[in-house]
Every structure is written in structure tokens, then in C-alpha cells.
PDB file of C-alpha atoms in Angstrom:
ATOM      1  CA  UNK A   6      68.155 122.855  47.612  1.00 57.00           C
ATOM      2  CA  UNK A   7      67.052 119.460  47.340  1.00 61.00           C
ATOM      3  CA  UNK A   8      70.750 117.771  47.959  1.00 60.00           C
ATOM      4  CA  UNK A   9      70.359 120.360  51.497  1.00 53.00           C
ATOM      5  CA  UNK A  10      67.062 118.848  52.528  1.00 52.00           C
ATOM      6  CA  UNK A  11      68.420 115.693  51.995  1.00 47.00           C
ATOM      7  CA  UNK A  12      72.021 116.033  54.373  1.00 53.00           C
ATOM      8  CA  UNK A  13      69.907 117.660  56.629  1.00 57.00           C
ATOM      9  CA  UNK A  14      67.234 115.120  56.934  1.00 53.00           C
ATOM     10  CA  UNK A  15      70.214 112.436  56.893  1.00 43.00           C
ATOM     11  CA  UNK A  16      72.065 114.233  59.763  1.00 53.00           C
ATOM     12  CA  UNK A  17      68.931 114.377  62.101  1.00 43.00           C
ATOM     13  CA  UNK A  18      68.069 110.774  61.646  1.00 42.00           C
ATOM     14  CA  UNK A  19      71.657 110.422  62.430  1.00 47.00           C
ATOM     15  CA  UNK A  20      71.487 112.598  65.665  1.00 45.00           C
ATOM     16  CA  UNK A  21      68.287 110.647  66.705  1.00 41.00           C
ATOM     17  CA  UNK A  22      69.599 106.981  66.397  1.00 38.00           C
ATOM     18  CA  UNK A  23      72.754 108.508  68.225  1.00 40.00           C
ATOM     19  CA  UNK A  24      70.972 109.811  71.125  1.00 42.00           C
ATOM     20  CA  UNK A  25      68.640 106.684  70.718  1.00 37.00           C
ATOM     21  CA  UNK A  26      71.959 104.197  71.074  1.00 37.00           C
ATOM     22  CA  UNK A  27      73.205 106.499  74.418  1.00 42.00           C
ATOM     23  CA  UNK A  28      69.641 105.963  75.955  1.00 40.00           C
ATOM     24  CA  UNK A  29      69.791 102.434  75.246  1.00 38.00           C
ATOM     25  CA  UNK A  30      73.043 101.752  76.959  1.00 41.00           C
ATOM     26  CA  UNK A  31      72.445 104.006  79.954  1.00 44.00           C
ATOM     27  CA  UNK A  32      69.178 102.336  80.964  1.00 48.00           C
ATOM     28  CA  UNK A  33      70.577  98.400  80.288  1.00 58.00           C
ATOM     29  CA  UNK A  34      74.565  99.467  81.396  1.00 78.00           C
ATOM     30  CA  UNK A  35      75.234  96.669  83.565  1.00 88.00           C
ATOM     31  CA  UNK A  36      79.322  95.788  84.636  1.00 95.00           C
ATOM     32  CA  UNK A  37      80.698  92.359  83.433  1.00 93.00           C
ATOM     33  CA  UNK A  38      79.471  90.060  85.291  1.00 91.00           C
ATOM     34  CA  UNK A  39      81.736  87.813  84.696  1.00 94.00           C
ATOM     35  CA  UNK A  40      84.529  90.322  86.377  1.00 96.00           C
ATOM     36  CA  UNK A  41      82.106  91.427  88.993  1.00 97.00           C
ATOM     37  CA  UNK A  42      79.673  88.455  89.214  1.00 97.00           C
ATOM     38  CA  UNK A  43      77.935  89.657  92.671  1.00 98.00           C
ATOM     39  CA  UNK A  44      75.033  92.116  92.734  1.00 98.00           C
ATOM     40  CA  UNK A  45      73.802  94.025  95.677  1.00 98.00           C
ATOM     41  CA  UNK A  46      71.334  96.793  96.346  1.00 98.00           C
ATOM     42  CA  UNK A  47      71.064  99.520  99.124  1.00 98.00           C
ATOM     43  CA  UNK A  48      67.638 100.659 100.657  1.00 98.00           C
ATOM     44  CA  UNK A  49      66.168 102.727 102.662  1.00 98.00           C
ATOM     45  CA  UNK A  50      62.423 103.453 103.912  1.00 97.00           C
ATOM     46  CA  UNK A  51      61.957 105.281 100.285  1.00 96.00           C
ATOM     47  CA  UNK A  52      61.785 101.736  98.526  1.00 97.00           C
ATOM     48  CA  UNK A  53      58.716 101.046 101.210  1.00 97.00           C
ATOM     49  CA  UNK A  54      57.923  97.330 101.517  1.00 98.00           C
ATOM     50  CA  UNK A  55      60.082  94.962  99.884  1.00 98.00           C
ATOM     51  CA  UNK A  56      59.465  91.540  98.696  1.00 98.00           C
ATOM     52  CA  UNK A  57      62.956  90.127  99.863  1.00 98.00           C
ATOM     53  CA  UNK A  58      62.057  86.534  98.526  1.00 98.00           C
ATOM     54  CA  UNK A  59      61.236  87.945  95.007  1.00 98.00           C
ATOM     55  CA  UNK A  60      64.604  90.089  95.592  1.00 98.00           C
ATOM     56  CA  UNK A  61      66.739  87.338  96.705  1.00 98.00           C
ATOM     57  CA  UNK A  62      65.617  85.563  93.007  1.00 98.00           C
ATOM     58  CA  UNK A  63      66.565  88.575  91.192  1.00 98.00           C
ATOM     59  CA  UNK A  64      70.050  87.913  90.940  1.00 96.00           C
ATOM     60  CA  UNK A  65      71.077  89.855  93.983  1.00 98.00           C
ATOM     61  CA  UNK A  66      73.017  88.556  96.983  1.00 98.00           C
ATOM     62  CA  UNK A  67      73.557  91.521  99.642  1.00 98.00           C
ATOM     63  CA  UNK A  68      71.626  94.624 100.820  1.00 98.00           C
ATOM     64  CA  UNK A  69      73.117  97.341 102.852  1.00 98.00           C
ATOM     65  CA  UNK A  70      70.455  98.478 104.565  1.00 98.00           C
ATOM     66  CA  UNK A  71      70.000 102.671 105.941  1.00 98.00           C
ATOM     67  CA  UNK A  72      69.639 102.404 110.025  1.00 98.00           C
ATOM     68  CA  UNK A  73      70.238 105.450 111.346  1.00 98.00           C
ATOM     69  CA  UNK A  74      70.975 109.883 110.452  1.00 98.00           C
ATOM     70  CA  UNK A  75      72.415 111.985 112.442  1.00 98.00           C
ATOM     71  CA  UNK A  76      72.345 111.897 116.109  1.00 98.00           C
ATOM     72  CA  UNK A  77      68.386 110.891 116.272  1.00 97.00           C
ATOM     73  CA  UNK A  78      67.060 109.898 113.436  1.00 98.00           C
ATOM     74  CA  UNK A  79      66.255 106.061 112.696  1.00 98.00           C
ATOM     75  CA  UNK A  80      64.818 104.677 109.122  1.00 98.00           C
ATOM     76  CA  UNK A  81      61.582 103.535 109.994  1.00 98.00           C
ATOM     77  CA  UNK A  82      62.330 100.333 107.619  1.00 98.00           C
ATOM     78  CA  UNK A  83      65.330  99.318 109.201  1.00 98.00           C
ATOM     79  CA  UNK A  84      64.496  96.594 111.323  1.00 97.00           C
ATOM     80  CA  UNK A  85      61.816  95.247 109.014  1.00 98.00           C
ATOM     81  CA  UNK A  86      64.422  95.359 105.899  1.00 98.00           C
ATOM     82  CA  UNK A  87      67.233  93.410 107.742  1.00 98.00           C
ATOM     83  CA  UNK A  88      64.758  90.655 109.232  1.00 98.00           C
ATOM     84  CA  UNK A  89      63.333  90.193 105.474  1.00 98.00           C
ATOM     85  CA  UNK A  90      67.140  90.122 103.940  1.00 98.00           C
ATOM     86  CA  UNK A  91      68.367  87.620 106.203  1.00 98.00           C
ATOM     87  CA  UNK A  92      65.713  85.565 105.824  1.00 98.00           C
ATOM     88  CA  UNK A  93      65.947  84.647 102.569  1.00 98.00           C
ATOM     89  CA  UNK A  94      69.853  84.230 102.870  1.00 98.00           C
ATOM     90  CA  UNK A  95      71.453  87.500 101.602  1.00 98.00           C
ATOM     91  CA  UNK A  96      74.273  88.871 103.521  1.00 98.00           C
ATOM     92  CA  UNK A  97      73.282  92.261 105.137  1.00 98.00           C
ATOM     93  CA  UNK A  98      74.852  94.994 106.604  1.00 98.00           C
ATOM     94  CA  UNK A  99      73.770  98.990 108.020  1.00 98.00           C
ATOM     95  CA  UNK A 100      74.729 102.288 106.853  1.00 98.00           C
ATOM     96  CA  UNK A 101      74.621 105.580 108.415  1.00 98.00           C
ATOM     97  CA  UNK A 102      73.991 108.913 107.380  1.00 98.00           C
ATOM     98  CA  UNK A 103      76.603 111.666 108.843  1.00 98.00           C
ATOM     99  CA  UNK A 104      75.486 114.516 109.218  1.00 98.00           C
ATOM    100  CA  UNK A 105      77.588 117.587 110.116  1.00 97.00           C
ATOM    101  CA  UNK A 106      75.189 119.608 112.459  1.00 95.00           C
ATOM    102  CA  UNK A 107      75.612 116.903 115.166  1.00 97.00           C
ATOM    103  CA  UNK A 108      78.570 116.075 117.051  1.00 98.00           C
ATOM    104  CA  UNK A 109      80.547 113.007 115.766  1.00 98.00           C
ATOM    105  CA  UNK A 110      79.840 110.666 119.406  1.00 98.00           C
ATOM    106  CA  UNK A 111      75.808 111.578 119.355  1.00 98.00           C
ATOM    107  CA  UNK A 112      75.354 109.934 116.167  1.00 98.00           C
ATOM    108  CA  UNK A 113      77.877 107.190 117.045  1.00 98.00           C
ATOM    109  CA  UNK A 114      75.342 106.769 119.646  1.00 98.00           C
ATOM    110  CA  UNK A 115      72.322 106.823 117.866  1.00 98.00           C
ATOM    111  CA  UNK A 116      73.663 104.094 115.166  1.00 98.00           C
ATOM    112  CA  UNK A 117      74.947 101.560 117.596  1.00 98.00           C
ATOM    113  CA  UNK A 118      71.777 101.819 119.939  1.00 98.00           C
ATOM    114  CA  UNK A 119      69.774 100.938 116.570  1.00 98.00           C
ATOM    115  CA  UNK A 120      71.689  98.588 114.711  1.00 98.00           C
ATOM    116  CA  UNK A 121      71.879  94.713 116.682  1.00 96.00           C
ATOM    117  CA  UNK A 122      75.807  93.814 117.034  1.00 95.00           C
ATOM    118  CA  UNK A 123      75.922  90.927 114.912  1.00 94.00           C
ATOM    119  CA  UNK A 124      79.775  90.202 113.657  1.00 90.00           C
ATOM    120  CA  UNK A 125      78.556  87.904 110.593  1.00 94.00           C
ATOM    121  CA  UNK A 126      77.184  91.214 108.633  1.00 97.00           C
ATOM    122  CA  UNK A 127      78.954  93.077 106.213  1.00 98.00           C
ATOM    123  CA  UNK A 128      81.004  95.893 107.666  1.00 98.00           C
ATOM    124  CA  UNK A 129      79.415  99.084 108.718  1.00 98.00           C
ATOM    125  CA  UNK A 130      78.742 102.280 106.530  1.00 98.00           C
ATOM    126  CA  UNK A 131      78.984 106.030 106.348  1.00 98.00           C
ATOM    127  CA  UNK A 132      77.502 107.890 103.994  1.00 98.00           C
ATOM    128  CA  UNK A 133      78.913 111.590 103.457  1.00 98.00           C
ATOM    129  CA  UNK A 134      77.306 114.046 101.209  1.00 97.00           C
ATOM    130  CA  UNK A 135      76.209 117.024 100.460  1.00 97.00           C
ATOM    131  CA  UNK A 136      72.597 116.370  99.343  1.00 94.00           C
ATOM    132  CA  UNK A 137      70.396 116.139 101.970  1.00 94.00           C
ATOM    133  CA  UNK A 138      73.592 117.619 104.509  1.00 96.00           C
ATOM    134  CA  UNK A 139      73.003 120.738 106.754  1.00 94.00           C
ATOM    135  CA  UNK A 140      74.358 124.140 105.464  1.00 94.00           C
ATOM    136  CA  UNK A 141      77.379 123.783 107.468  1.00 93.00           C
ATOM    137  CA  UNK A 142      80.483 122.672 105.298  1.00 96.00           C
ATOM    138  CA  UNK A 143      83.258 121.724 107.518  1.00 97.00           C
ATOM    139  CA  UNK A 144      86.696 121.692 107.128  1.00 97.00           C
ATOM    140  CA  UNK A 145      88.592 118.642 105.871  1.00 97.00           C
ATOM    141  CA  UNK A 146      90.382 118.629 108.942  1.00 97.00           C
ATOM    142  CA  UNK A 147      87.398 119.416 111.062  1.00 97.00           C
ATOM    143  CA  UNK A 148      86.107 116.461 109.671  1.00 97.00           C
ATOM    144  CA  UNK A 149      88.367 114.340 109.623  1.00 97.00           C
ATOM    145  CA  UNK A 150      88.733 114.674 113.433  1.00 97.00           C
ATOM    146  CA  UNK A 151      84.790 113.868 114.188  1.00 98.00           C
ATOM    147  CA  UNK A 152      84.838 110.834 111.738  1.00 98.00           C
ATOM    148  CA  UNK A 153      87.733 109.826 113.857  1.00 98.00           C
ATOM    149  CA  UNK A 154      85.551 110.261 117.160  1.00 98.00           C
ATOM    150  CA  UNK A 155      82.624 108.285 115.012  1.00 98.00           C
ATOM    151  CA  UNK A 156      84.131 104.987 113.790  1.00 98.00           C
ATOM    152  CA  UNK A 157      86.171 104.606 117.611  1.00 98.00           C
ATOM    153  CA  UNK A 158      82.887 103.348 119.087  1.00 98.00           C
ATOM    154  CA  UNK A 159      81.186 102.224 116.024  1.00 98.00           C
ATOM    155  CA  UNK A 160      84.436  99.635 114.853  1.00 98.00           C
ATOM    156  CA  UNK A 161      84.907  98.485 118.291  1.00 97.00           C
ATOM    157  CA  UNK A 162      80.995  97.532 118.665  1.00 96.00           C
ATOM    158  CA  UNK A 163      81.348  95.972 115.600  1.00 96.00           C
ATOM    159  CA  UNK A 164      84.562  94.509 115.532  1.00 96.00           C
ATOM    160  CA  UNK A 165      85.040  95.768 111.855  1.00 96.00           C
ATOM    161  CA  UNK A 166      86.449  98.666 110.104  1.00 97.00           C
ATOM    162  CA  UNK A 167      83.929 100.946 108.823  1.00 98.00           C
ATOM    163  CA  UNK A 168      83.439 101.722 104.769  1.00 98.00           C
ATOM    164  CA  UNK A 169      83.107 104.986 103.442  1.00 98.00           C
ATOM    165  CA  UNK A 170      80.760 105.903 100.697  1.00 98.00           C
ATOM    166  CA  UNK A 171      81.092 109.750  99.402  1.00 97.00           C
ATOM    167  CA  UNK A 172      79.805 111.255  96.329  1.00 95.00           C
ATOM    168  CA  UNK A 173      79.689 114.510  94.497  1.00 94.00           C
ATOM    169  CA  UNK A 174      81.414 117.738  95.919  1.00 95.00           C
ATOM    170  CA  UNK A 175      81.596 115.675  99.174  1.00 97.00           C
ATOM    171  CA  UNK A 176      84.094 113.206  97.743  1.00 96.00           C
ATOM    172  CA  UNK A 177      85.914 116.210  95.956  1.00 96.00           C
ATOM    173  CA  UNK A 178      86.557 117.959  99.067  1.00 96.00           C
ATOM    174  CA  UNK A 179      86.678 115.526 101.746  1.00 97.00           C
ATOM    175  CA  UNK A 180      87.871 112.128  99.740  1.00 95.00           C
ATOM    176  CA  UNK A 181      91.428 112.801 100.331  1.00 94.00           C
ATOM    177  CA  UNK A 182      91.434 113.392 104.349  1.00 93.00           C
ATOM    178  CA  UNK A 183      88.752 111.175 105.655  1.00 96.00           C
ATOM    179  CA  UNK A 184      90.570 108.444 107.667  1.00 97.00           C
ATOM    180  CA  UNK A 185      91.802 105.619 105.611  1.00 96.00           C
ATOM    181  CA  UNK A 186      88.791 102.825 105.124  1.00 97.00           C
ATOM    182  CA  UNK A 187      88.173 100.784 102.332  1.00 97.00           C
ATOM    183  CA  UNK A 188      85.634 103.150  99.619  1.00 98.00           C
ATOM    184  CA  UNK A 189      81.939 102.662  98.228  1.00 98.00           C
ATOM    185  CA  UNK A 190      82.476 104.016  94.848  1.00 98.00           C
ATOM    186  CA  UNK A 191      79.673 105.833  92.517  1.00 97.00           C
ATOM    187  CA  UNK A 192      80.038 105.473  88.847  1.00 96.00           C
ATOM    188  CA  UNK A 193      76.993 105.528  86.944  1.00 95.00           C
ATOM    189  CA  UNK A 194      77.084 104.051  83.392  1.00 83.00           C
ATOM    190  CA  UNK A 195      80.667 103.628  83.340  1.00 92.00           C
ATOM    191  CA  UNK A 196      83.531 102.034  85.187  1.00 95.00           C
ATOM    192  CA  UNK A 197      84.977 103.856  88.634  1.00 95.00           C
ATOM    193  CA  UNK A 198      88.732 103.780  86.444  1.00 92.00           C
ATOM    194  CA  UNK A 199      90.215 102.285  89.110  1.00 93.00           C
ATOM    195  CA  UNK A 200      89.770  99.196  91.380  1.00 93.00           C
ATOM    196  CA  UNK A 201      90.444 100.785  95.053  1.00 94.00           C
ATOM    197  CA  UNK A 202      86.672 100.187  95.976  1.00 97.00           C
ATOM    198  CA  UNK A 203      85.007  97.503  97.330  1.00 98.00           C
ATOM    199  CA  UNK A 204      81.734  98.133  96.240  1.00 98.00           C
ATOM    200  CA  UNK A 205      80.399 100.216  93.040  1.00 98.00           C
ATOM    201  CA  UNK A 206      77.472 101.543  93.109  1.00 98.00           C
ATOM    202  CA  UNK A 207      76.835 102.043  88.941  1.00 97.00           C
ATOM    203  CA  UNK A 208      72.793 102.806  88.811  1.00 97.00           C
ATOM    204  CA  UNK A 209      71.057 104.669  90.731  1.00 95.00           C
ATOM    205  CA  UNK A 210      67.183 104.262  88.993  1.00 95.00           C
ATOM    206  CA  UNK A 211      67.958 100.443  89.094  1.00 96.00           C
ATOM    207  CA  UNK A 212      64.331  98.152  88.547  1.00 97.00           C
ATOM    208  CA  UNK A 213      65.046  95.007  90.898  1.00 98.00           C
ATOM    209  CA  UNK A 214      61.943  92.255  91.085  1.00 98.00           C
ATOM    210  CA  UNK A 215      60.255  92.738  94.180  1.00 98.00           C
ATOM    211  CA  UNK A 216      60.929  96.684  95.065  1.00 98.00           C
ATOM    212  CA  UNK A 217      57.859  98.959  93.154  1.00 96.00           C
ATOM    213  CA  UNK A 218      60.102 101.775  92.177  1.00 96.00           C
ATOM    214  CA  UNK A 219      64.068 102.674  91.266  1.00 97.00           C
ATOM    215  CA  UNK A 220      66.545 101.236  93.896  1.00 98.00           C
ATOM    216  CA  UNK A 221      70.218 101.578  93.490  1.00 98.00           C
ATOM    217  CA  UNK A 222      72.217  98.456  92.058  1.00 98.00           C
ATOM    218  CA  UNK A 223      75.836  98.112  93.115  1.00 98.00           C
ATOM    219  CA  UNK A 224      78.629  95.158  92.522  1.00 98.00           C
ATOM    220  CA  UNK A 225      81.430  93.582  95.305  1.00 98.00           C
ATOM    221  CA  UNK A 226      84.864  94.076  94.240  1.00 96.00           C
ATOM    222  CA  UNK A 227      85.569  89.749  93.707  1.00 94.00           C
ATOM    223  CA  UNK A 228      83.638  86.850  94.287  1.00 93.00           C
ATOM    224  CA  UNK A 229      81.715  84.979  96.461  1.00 95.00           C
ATOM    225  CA  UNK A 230      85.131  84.885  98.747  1.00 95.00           C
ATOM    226  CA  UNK A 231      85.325  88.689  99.168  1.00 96.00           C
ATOM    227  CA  UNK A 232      81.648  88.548 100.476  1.00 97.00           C
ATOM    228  CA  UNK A 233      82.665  85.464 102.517  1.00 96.00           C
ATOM    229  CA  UNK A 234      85.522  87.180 103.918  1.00 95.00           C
ATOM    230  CA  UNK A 235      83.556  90.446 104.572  1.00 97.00           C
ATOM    231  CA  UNK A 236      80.975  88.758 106.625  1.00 95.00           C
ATOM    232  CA  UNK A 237      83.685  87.196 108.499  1.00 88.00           C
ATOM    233  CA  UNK A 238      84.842  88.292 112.074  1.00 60.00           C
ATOM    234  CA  UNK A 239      86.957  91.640 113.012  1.00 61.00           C
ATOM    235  CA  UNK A 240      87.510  92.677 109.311  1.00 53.00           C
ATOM    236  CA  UNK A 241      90.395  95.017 108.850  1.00 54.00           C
ATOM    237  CA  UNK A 242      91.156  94.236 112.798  1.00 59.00           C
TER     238      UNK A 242
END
């Protein structure tokens, strides 16, 4: 009986320093930085008022920034956000949220009238997911065919070709028909297992110096010449 006890007792302080290990590495995973040596975050009116100049010393050297939803929405941060970024030196760039409710040229629309044309900023994104979404799933092809009618107006504004970040059932369904565009990966804890992604986004409950709260911590695919060459003119043009 004894000898039982004992296994037992040795198997759940076994099973503790296990799970204790796996909680460890999940909450300090961080990719090599020597492979992937620039950090960047992306925020949105949830991580309220920033301190970009505390941010900017945090090891972090671009912010996409949430502009626009839909075909009226705008982040109330937006404008605020960008000024603050770019004025402590971090390369910057907008992202909007498509939503499937509205038709494709309203919120083409809506993003351009919001976000200032400025070629130097990282190219433009669009976020498609489910969380969040309306009800209405469309087809891949029905999609496909109003992301088509979104990124006409929005790449020639911008002179850049658009990135697309998709996650979760969205990405399962519509990652193999939406138009071809370089990809904003999501991989928490672990590496995408590929490199067809320009940016990785691997924590989503990320703790960045200057932002009171989780933000979400992503990495560029190369160095400082990928970011260089991102915030160049007519990208992908």
C-alpha cells in the first residue's frame, strides 16, 4: 500500500511540474530573434491610450494600427495611435475589418476616406474572421469576388498590394480562394511550419511597456530590409 502511495504521489508531482514547464513556455514563448529579429504589435481602441515612447523602447519597431469595420465604422483610436507611432519613429500601417453584411465598395469607401494616403507606410490590411463577423457565411467564391471589388480601390489609393490576415474557420474555408496577397499568419506558441507569411502574429495576451493590458506581439518575415522595402513605394506594383 505504501509502495502505491508513493508512485502515486511521484506521478502527480510529475503531472504538476509537467503542466508547470507547458505554462512556463507558453507565457515567455518568444520566436528566435535572431531569425526573426523585428517585433511589431497591432492595436486597436481596446488597448486605450498608449504610451508610444515607452513602446517604441520596448523592443518593438512597427504597429499596424485598426482604422476602419465594415462600411461605417471607424476605431475611435485610429488617428491618435498613428500620430503617436510615427512620432517616435516606428513604421506604421492600417488594417481593416471585412465584414460580410456590407457590400465589398462601401467599406472600400469607408477605409480609404479614414486612413491618410501616405505611400511610406506599411501595406494595407484585411482582417477576415469569423469572431466578431455577421451570421452570414459566404461562399468562397462569393467572397472571393467582393475582396476583389475591395482591394481595386484600396491598392490603387495606396499604391500597394493589400495583406491578408485570416484566422480560425475563416482561414479554413476561405484561405485557399481569397485573391493571391502576401499572408498575416497566427501561430500562437509555436512556429506557423512554413515561411509563406510576412508577418506572424505568435501571442495574442502579449505585455508590451507602455500598453496597460494584453496586446498582440507579432514578428516581420527578415530584417530591417524587408521593413525597409515594405515601407517603400508601390509594393507588389
Amino acid at each position: 500500500m505504501r509502495r502505491y502511495l508513493f508512485g502515486l504521489l511521484v506521478l502527480v508531482v510529475l503531472g504538476c511540474a509537467a503542466l508547470a514547464v507547458g505554462y512556463r513556455y507558453f507565457m515567455s514563448f518568444s520566436p528566435d530573434r535572431a531569425v526573426y529579429p523585428i517585433r511589431g504589435i497591432d492595436v486597436s481602441n481596446h488597448q486605450g491610450v498608449i504610451d508610444w515612447r515607452r513602446v517604441a523602447a520596448d523592443d518593438v519597431s512597427f504597429a499596424v494600427v485598426k482604422a476602419t469595420e465594415g462600411g461605417d465604422w471607424v476605431d475611435k483610436s485610429f488617428l491618435r495611435n498613428i500620430a503617436g507611432a510615427k512620432e517616435v519613429g516606428l513604421a506604421v500601417g492600417a488594417y481593416h475589418f471585412f465584414t460580410f453584411c456590407r457590400p465589398a465598395i462601401e467599406q472600400a469607401q469607408n477605409f480609404i476616406a479614414t486612413v491618410p494616403r501616405d505611400r511610406s507606410w506599411l501595406p494595407p490590411v484585411v482582417d477576415i474572421e469569423f469572431h466578431g463577423n455577421c451570421p452570414r457565411r459566404p461562399t468562397p467564391e462569393e467572397l472571393g469576388a467582393e475582396l476583389t471589388a475591395f482591394l481595386e480601390p484600396v491598392e490603387a489609393y495606396f499604391g500597394k498590394q493589400a495583406i491578408f490576415y485570416l484566422i480560425g474557420e475563416a482561414e479554413d474555408l476561405y484561405g485557399a480562394t481569397v485573391p493571391d496577397r502576401l499572408r498575416w499568419v497566427r501561430s500562437l506558441s509555436r512556429h506557423p511550419g512554413h515561411e509563406d507569411w510576412v508577418y506572424w502574429q505568435y501571442d495574442n495576451k502579449g505585455r508590451v511597456d507602455g500598453i496597460e493590458g494584453d496586446v498582440d506581439l507579432n514578428v516581420l518575415q527578415g530584417g530591417q530590409s524587408r521593413l525597409a522595402e515594405l515601407t517603400q513605394q508601390a509594393v507588389g506594383f
